[in-house]
Amino acid sequence: MFQATLGRNSPYRIYNAIEKARPVLLCNVIRTYISVAERMNDAYTKAHKTLLGKKLPHDVNIKGVFACNELDLREVRVYGFDYDYTLACYKPSMDFLLYNLGRDRLVDKLKYPEGIRELEYQPGFAVRGLHYDVSKGLLLKLDSFLQIQLGSVYRGLTALSDEDVMKLYKSRTIPLAYVESARGGVNKKDASSKMVQLADLFSVPEMSLLCNVLDYFQRHQIDFHPEILFSDVKTSVQNCHPIMHRLVQANVSEYLELNPDIRKLFEQLKNNGKKLFLITNSPYNFVNAGMTLLVGDDWIDHFEVVIVQARKPRFFTDESRPIRMFDTETGVHLWDRVTKLERGKIYCEGTLKQLEAITGWQGKQVLYFGDHPYTDLADVTLEHGWRTGAIVHELSHEIQTLNNDEFKLNCNWLQMLTMLIEDHQEIEDNPMAKNVLDKWIEERDRLRQQTKEVFNPQFGSVFRTYNNPSYFSRRLFRFADIYTAHVTNLLHYSSEHTFFPRRGVMPHEYWSYFM
């Protein structure tokens, strides 16, 4: 990482050769060039010694719960949960299953080329939170300022060069109307928005299938329309969910990660006088198979209310869609008017307003956990004042990476090197100083790429681009009061704990904090 700038062609040798052959005035200019370059190299050496002399930062608690907004659990009387990727976390076999089902449906139902059936799922290719440019057929990552993360724009499985990206978009910054719906919904698409964000974990195999098929078309010189391809892939994967539900029900242990702490969490919350409820878009039989494995045959007894097939986010936004009772014996949605919600019974559809009216649960006394920042969290916090917790499964991998000593060292040096570049960039027409500065910039570029690729070789961290928060993480932090990798991490905190967000350092405050 540390490279000496002085060597056989050092400014001293250049100076000695030139001084004998140049007028004094020119020698004074060269001497000035040398002096500036020497000071820059001295600053570099000093900074590097400082880096090696510093203690590395403490490890991040992989089981921690992190606060975006102050949350006092003493105010929370009711805990609500989504099911998929909140209570139920799936093994990689789920990604392979969804990919294979969607791929085969493209061939069998939509008559895509038979060769597509041979395309295999590539785990680790994509991360959630990416955007797909429907009109251009590109998968890319945006930061919180709607800037493209260069080096992470893919057409199929091929990364586009920075030059090609700039030719297509003319600027690194994408106009807001190009990214977000005119109706204001960041998870909706209409004619004014050209991009779709893929923000849940079920979309990761969908992105891999999309890129694989696009790559196949390009390699075989098959003409296609990017928007039709996106629609076909998305529809194929979504239409396979009922098949996926049946296959997982039949062999739930093959797909579901066991977590005995979920039952402990439920019992701890109940012992502290808290009420629990479950609202999920998944069907009853699928949820029942998973919850029976995770919690036991009596799982339903832990909840005051269980609502399946809720059709979120419509459950949170619709005004007049009645709650219906679900008969678990016949699998029929009953037509009886629901005027009360009883423990031990299963309900479906309905609206949040009805739930609040019947139960009296409102505002900050409710804490709801989900994995999708839009479908699960946005409306309940913005429109209804519920407190929210995001379950971010990828956080475990992110924290493990952050705790690596080499990564910590590289991040610290990247910061220090950036400050060196900023402090010494006013070099005017000094070619020797410019040579030193160019080497620093090259080293910084290498470090930026290394610290990105340790998270994911193609797209980097779910939470950030090179410098800025990612589009996904900024929205997550806006809609979630707290976030953690697993819901059972709450077991490490009492029911009277208050989560305090860390005081964020603004750019103009940096020097008063760290110097």
XYZ file of C-alpha atoms in Angstrom:
515
model
C 0.000 0.000 0.000
C 2.771 2.439 0.958
C 5.053 3.294 -1.932
C 8.133 5.525 -1.756
C 7.978 8.347 -4.254
C 11.737 9.095 -4.267
C 13.996 6.674 -6.116
C 16.590 6.499 -8.867
C 14.864 9.344 -10.720
C 14.372 11.407 -7.586
C 14.226 15.211 -7.694
C 17.761 15.301 -6.218
C 19.297 13.495 -9.215
C 17.261 15.599 -11.631
C 18.405 18.745 -9.830
C 22.124 17.788 -9.893
C 22.000 17.095 -13.632
C 20.089 20.241 -14.492
C 22.040 22.590 -12.210
C 25.225 22.050 -14.138
C 23.615 22.882 -17.473
C 21.003 25.567 -16.680
C 21.139 29.212 -15.694
C 20.738 30.071 -12.045
C 17.211 31.340 -12.567
C 16.091 27.998 -13.953
C 17.834 26.209 -11.114
C 15.843 28.267 -8.625
C 12.626 27.189 -10.329
C 13.685 23.570 -10.240
C 14.713 23.953 -6.597
C 11.221 25.227 -5.847
C 9.687 22.251 -7.680
C 11.877 19.908 -5.634
C 10.993 21.587 -2.378
C 7.253 21.238 -2.970
C 7.578 17.602 -4.041
C 9.745 16.858 -0.985
C 7.174 18.405 1.346
C 4.445 16.316 -0.245
C 6.470 13.133 0.187
C 7.241 14.055 3.784
C 3.535 14.600 4.438
C 2.748 11.216 2.881
C 5.381 9.446 5.014
C 4.204 11.162 8.173
C 0.574 10.292 7.467
C 1.452 6.664 6.899
C 3.426 6.464 10.147
C 0.463 8.011 11.930
C -1.816 5.372 10.403
C 0.375 2.491 11.552
C 0.652 4.004 15.018
C -3.113 4.318 15.492
C -5.220 1.638 17.146
C -7.714 0.055 14.835
C -11.376 0.895 15.516
C -13.373 -1.431 17.760
C -15.372 -4.219 16.163
C -19.031 -3.599 15.446
C -21.415 -5.835 17.412
C -22.789 -8.265 14.850
C -25.852 -8.821 17.061
C -26.421 -5.120 17.633
C -29.601 -3.161 17.043
C -28.838 0.212 15.457
C -30.898 3.378 15.840
C -31.821 5.830 13.082
C -34.261 7.602 15.372
C -34.632 7.631 19.150
C -36.890 4.794 20.277
C -37.990 4.215 23.879
C -39.243 0.631 24.223
C -41.153 1.600 27.379
C -43.632 3.347 25.093
C -44.166 0.225 22.967
C -47.070 -1.990 24.037
C -47.594 -3.936 20.808
C -45.033 -5.698 18.600
C -45.933 -6.574 15.019
C -44.036 -8.760 12.568
C -43.887 -9.524 8.886
C -43.119 -13.158 8.054
C -40.807 -13.563 5.049
C -37.219 -12.522 5.783
C -38.348 -11.093 9.126
C -39.333 -14.090 11.231
C -38.525 -16.586 8.475
C -35.035 -16.296 7.011
C -34.314 -18.545 4.058
C -31.333 -20.592 3.029
C -29.604 -20.034 -0.345
C -31.690 -22.935 -1.653
C -34.662 -20.527 -1.812
C -32.803 -18.289 -4.291
C -31.988 -21.300 -6.478
C -35.607 -22.478 -6.321
C -37.090 -19.128 -7.377
C -34.507 -18.689 -10.118
C -35.083 -22.163 -11.558
C -38.865 -21.859 -11.435
C -38.806 -18.458 -13.137
C -36.288 -19.586 -15.767
C -38.275 -22.705 -16.683
C -41.494 -20.722 -16.891
C -39.884 -18.376 -19.419
C -39.165 -21.377 -21.608
C -42.306 -23.429 -20.987
C -44.974 -20.705 -20.895
C -43.484 -17.781 -22.822
C -41.547 -19.902 -25.349
C -38.145 -18.329 -24.733
C -35.233 -20.191 -26.414
C -34.629 -23.667 -25.014
C -30.981 -22.786 -24.362
C -32.068 -20.489 -21.545
C -32.938 -23.573 -19.502
C -29.205 -24.237 -19.192
C -28.472 -20.847 -17.581
C -27.593 -21.396 -13.937
C -28.147 -19.111 -10.979
C -25.070 -17.128 -9.955
C -25.163 -16.521 -6.194
C -23.407 -13.345 -5.157
C -23.833 -11.578 -8.491
C -26.371 -8.968 -7.349
C -27.324 -7.228 -4.124
C -30.753 -5.884 -3.308
C -31.540 -2.220 -3.669
C -30.242 -1.957 -7.246
C -32.138 -0.175 -10.008
C -33.030 -1.609 -13.383
C -33.237 0.921 -16.197
C -36.216 -0.462 -18.068
C -35.612 1.488 -21.266
C -31.865 0.809 -21.528
C -31.736 -2.713 -20.108
C -29.135 -1.841 -17.451
C -28.719 -2.929 -13.852
C -27.031 -0.247 -11.775
C -26.535 1.176 -8.320
C -27.443 4.710 -7.252
C -26.410 6.676 -4.202
C -28.616 8.900 -2.056
C -27.985 11.846 -4.393
C -29.198 9.835 -7.430
C -25.622 9.537 -8.681
C -24.550 6.428 -10.556
C -21.852 4.348 -8.889
C -19.430 4.066 -11.785
C -17.951 0.606 -12.201
C -21.273 -0.952 -11.176
C -23.406 -0.616 -14.303
C -24.160 -3.929 -16.021
C -25.799 -4.883 -19.279
C -26.431 -8.546 -18.701
C -23.244 -9.912 -17.149
C -20.976 -7.310 -18.763
C -19.862 -4.203 -16.893
C -20.045 -0.991 -18.890
C -17.021 1.292 -18.988
C -17.306 4.717 -17.382
C -17.113 6.257 -20.846
C -20.055 4.206 -22.107
C -22.111 5.106 -19.035
C -21.494 8.806 -19.562
C -22.457 8.526 -23.232
C -25.769 6.955 -22.259
C -26.701 9.255 -19.372
C -24.677 12.417 -20.184
C -24.170 12.903 -16.443
C -23.495 10.837 -13.348
C -26.615 12.292 -11.727
C -29.982 10.887 -12.831
C -33.001 13.255 -12.871
C -35.508 12.563 -10.108
C -38.402 12.035 -12.532
C -36.350 9.389 -14.349
C -35.954 7.394 -11.121
C -39.118 7.946 -9.084
C -42.782 7.846 -9.952
C -44.635 11.099 -10.517
C -47.222 9.816 -8.048
C -44.577 9.984 -5.363
C -44.263 6.289 -4.634
C -40.647 5.200 -4.633
C -41.705 1.589 -5.094
C -44.188 2.278 -7.901
C -43.568 2.686 -11.610
C -45.497 4.715 -14.123
C -44.823 6.279 -17.484
C -42.733 9.075 -15.991
C -40.238 6.834 -14.204
C -37.769 4.845 -16.277
C -36.222 2.851 -13.460
C -37.474 0.186 -11.073
C -35.793 -0.475 -7.754
C -35.487 -4.099 -6.677
C -35.629 -3.667 -2.923
C -36.444 -7.047 -1.371
C -34.456 -10.253 -1.043
C -36.850 -12.201 -3.254
C -35.726 -9.912 -6.097
C -32.063 -11.037 -5.926
C -32.594 -14.260 -7.951
C -34.881 -12.256 -10.238
C -32.003 -9.858 -11.014
C -29.679 -12.772 -11.717
C -32.207 -14.323 -14.109
C -32.753 -11.002 -15.843
C -29.015 -10.483 -16.421
C -28.445 -14.086 -17.492
C -31.215 -13.989 -20.108
C -30.110 -10.580 -21.387
C -26.557 -11.870 -21.686
C -27.831 -14.930 -23.565
C -29.702 -12.737 -26.056
C -26.604 -10.595 -26.643
C -24.289 -13.564 -27.111
C -26.665 -15.166 -29.604
C -27.455 -11.847 -31.329
C -31.172 -12.159 -30.585
C -33.081 -8.900 -30.863
C -35.195 -8.044 -27.814
C -36.974 -5.162 -26.119
C -35.506 -4.419 -22.641
C -38.860 -3.466 -21.115
C -40.584 -6.602 -22.411
C -37.737 -8.736 -21.085
C -37.975 -7.110 -17.662
C -41.746 -7.582 -17.569
C -41.515 -11.226 -18.630
C -38.838 -12.091 -16.071
C -40.612 -10.285 -13.241
C -43.975 -11.829 -14.087
C -42.477 -15.298 -14.448
C -40.792 -15.181 -11.042
C -43.840 -13.710 -9.309
C -46.222 -16.223 -10.910
C -44.022 -19.013 -9.577
C -44.582 -17.999 -5.952
C -47.621 -20.301 -5.489
C -45.511 -23.209 -6.775
C -42.669 -22.138 -4.483
C -45.081 -22.043 -1.540
C -46.183 -25.639 -2.152
C -42.627 -26.926 -2.580
C -41.400 -25.194 0.577
C -44.391 -26.440 2.588
C -43.566 -29.999 1.540
C -39.938 -29.754 2.721
C -39.696 -26.639 4.853
C -36.447 -27.568 6.641
C -34.612 -27.580 3.288
C -35.356 -23.897 2.762
C -35.825 -22.304 6.174
C -33.029 -21.410 8.579
C -33.766 -22.680 12.086
C -33.748 -20.055 14.813
C -34.799 -21.321 18.257
C -34.452 -17.807 19.647
C -37.685 -16.713 17.963
C -39.754 -18.588 20.526
C -37.583 -17.124 23.289
C -38.244 -13.635 21.922
C -41.996 -14.182 21.841
C -41.992 -15.514 25.418
C -39.823 -12.655 26.672
C -42.094 -10.059 25.112
C -45.235 -11.714 26.485
C -43.693 -12.020 29.957
C -43.079 -8.275 29.824
C -46.755 -7.639 29.115
C -46.416 -6.981 25.377
C -48.941 -7.999 22.741
C -47.899 -9.543 19.441
C -49.429 -9.640 15.977
C -48.451 -10.950 12.524
C -49.257 -9.309 9.175
C -47.895 -11.033 6.072
C -48.616 -11.262 2.360
C -47.930 -15.005 2.350
C -50.739 -17.604 2.447
C -51.707 -19.414 5.632
C -50.480 -22.938 4.807
C -47.048 -21.604 3.839
C -46.786 -19.519 7.023
C -48.120 -22.348 9.183
C -45.466 -24.781 7.914
C -42.659 -22.311 8.595
C -43.887 -21.078 11.977
C -44.492 -24.636 13.162
C -40.861 -25.456 12.395
C -39.550 -22.230 13.957
C -41.774 -21.942 17.034
C -43.838 -25.114 17.414
C -47.396 -26.326 16.875
C -48.691 -23.685 19.267
C -47.161 -20.759 17.351
C -50.508 -19.079 16.789
C -51.095 -18.810 20.552
C -48.335 -16.214 20.803
C -50.253 -13.698 18.676
C -53.270 -11.544 19.455
C -53.929 -11.170 15.711
C -52.725 -13.092 12.647
C -53.459 -11.664 9.182
C -52.275 -13.528 6.074
C -52.568 -12.564 2.404
C -52.659 -8.936 3.568
C -51.591 -7.586 0.153
C -49.230 -5.000 1.584
C -48.759 -2.149 0.855
C -52.482 -1.993 0.024
C -53.230 -3.180 3.550
C -51.687 0.060 4.808
C -53.121 2.379 2.152
C -56.596 1.130 1.179
C -59.622 2.687 2.839
C -62.408 0.136 2.549
C -61.329 -3.452 2.072
C -62.964 -5.636 4.763
C -61.045 -8.032 6.967
C -62.139 -11.597 6.285
C -61.869 -14.716 8.395
C -59.932 -17.654 6.961
C -61.139 -21.216 7.627
C -57.978 -23.252 8.132
C -59.858 -26.553 7.719
C -61.437 -25.822 4.326
C -59.061 -23.139 3.061
C -62.039 -20.866 2.371
C -62.242 -17.104 2.946
C -65.457 -16.702 4.940
C -68.017 -14.022 4.136
C -69.024 -13.252 7.749
C -68.692 -9.656 8.913
C -65.658 -9.328 11.215
C -66.356 -7.036 14.184
C -63.678 -8.358 16.525
C -60.315 -10.059 16.177
C -59.926 -13.212 18.233
C -56.791 -14.980 19.390
C -56.263 -18.329 17.678
C -58.131 -17.416 14.498
C -56.692 -16.518 11.102
C -57.725 -13.448 9.127
C -56.887 -12.177 5.670
C -56.955 -8.965 3.641
C -58.442 -5.918 5.429
C -56.836 -2.537 6.113
C -54.711 -1.004 8.797
C -57.483 1.474 9.668
C -59.791 -1.441 10.478
C -57.097 -3.092 12.561
C -56.574 0.120 14.542
C -60.302 0.678 14.976
C -60.937 -2.829 16.335
C -57.839 -3.144 18.532
C -57.181 0.453 19.556
C -53.486 -0.002 18.700
C -52.183 3.277 17.384
C -49.146 5.479 16.918
C -45.947 5.071 18.875
C -47.308 2.261 21.054
C -46.889 -0.052 18.017
C -43.500 -1.291 16.771
C -43.672 -3.180 13.478
C -40.795 -5.190 11.999
C -40.346 -5.948 8.305
C -37.631 -6.429 5.728
C -38.955 -4.255 2.884
C -38.436 -0.507 3.396
C -41.409 0.433 1.208
C -43.959 -2.392 1.431
C -43.505 -2.933 5.170
C -42.284 0.303 6.697
C -42.902 3.464 4.671
C -46.665 3.889 4.990
C -46.984 2.786 8.621
C -44.423 5.321 9.791
C -45.252 8.216 7.437
C -49.055 7.951 7.503
C -49.885 6.171 10.752
C -47.108 7.073 13.161
C -46.119 3.509 14.023
C -42.544 2.884 15.117
C -40.658 0.618 12.748
C -37.798 -1.847 12.754
C -36.041 -3.057 9.608
C -34.625 -6.558 9.407
C -31.646 -6.433 7.056
C -30.378 -9.959 6.575
C -27.247 -8.785 4.713
C -26.119 -6.762 7.721
C -24.322 -9.790 9.179
C -22.037 -10.034 6.136
C -21.551 -6.270 6.074
C -20.476 -6.170 9.735
C -18.166 -9.162 9.349
C -16.456 -7.271 6.553
C -16.250 -4.068 8.592
C -14.588 -5.994 11.440
C -11.769 -7.306 9.253
C -8.450 -5.695 10.318
C -7.179 -5.264 6.760
C -10.426 -3.566 5.777
C -10.196 -1.212 8.774
C -6.598 -0.314 7.866
C -7.482 0.318 4.233
C -10.478 2.485 5.172
C -8.405 4.587 7.534
C -5.657 5.025 4.964
C -8.217 5.871 2.295
C -9.515 8.689 4.474
C -6.042 10.009 5.249
C -4.930 9.762 1.630
C -8.021 11.653 0.492
C -7.209 14.431 2.956
C -3.625 14.572 1.645
C -4.906 14.966 -1.904
C -7.337 17.666 -0.848
C -4.678 19.602 1.065
C -2.039 19.452 -1.699
C -4.089 19.821 -4.871
C -3.152 23.501 -5.439
C 0.139 22.733 -7.156
C -0.263 25.122 -10.119
C 2.278 24.253 -12.852
C 4.705 22.185 -10.788
C 5.288 18.986 -12.830
C 7.148 17.203 -10.025
C 4.395 17.880 -7.508
C 1.791 16.863 -10.072
C 3.603 13.578 -10.557
C 3.385 12.903 -6.819
C -0.271 13.923 -6.720
C -1.125 11.653 -9.661
C 0.402 8.684 -7.829
C -1.682 9.480 -4.750
C -4.845 9.643 -6.859
C -4.029 6.308 -8.516
C -3.484 4.727 -5.092
C -6.767 6.177 -3.820
C -8.645 4.764 -6.816
C -7.200 1.302 -6.123
C -8.174 1.505 -2.456
C -11.708 2.645 -3.284
C -12.142 -0.319 -5.591
C -10.730 -2.762 -3.029
C -12.986 -1.531 -0.229
C -15.969 -1.826 -2.557
C -15.240 -5.323 -3.853
C -14.850 -6.972 -0.446
C -18.621 -6.597 0.022
C -19.643 -7.687 -3.478
C -17.318 -7.776 -6.519
C -19.888 -6.244 -8.857
C -21.901 -3.766 -6.793
C -20.191 -3.368 -3.430
C -21.983 -2.718 -0.145
C -25.766 -2.697 0.134
C -25.468 0.403 2.324
C -23.064 2.673 0.478
C -21.433 3.553 -2.782
C -17.769 4.601 -2.705
C -18.405 7.596 -0.447
C -22.127 8.203 -0.032
C -25.015 6.205 1.423
C -26.731 4.124 -1.234
C -30.209 4.999 -2.470
C -31.458 1.894 -0.648
C -29.880 2.728 2.718
C -31.009 6.374 2.716
C -34.624 5.242 2.237
C -34.189 2.504 4.817
C -32.888 4.974 7.410
C -35.770 7.331 6.611
C -38.482 4.731 7.198
C -36.937 2.643 10.009
C -36.435 3.791 13.590
C -34.107 0.849 14.264
C -32.540 -1.869 12.158
C -30.715 -5.129 12.797
C -29.682 -8.347 11.037
C -32.099 -10.647 12.871
C -35.219 -9.865 14.857
C -33.983 -12.093 17.696
C -31.165 -9.624 18.386
C -33.820 -7.838 20.477
C -33.215 -10.522 23.104
C -30.032 -8.669 24.080
C -32.024 -5.596 25.152
C -34.565 -5.123 27.925
C -38.129 -4.022 27.261
C -37.214 -0.698 28.897
C -34.230 0.009 26.677
C -34.000 3.264 24.763
C -32.188 3.203 21.429
C -30.309 6.440 20.802
C -29.021 7.378 17.337
C -25.390 8.429 17.229
C -24.800 12.114 16.663
C -24.014 12.383 12.970
C -21.018 14.526 12.074
C -21.831 17.173 9.495
C -19.087 18.185 7.063
C -18.560 21.560 8.770
C -18.267 19.836 12.190
C -15.600 17.312 11.227
C -12.518 19.179 12.398
C -13.978 20.101 15.772
C -14.676 16.410 16.432
C -11.594 14.671 15.139
C -8.662 17.055 15.323
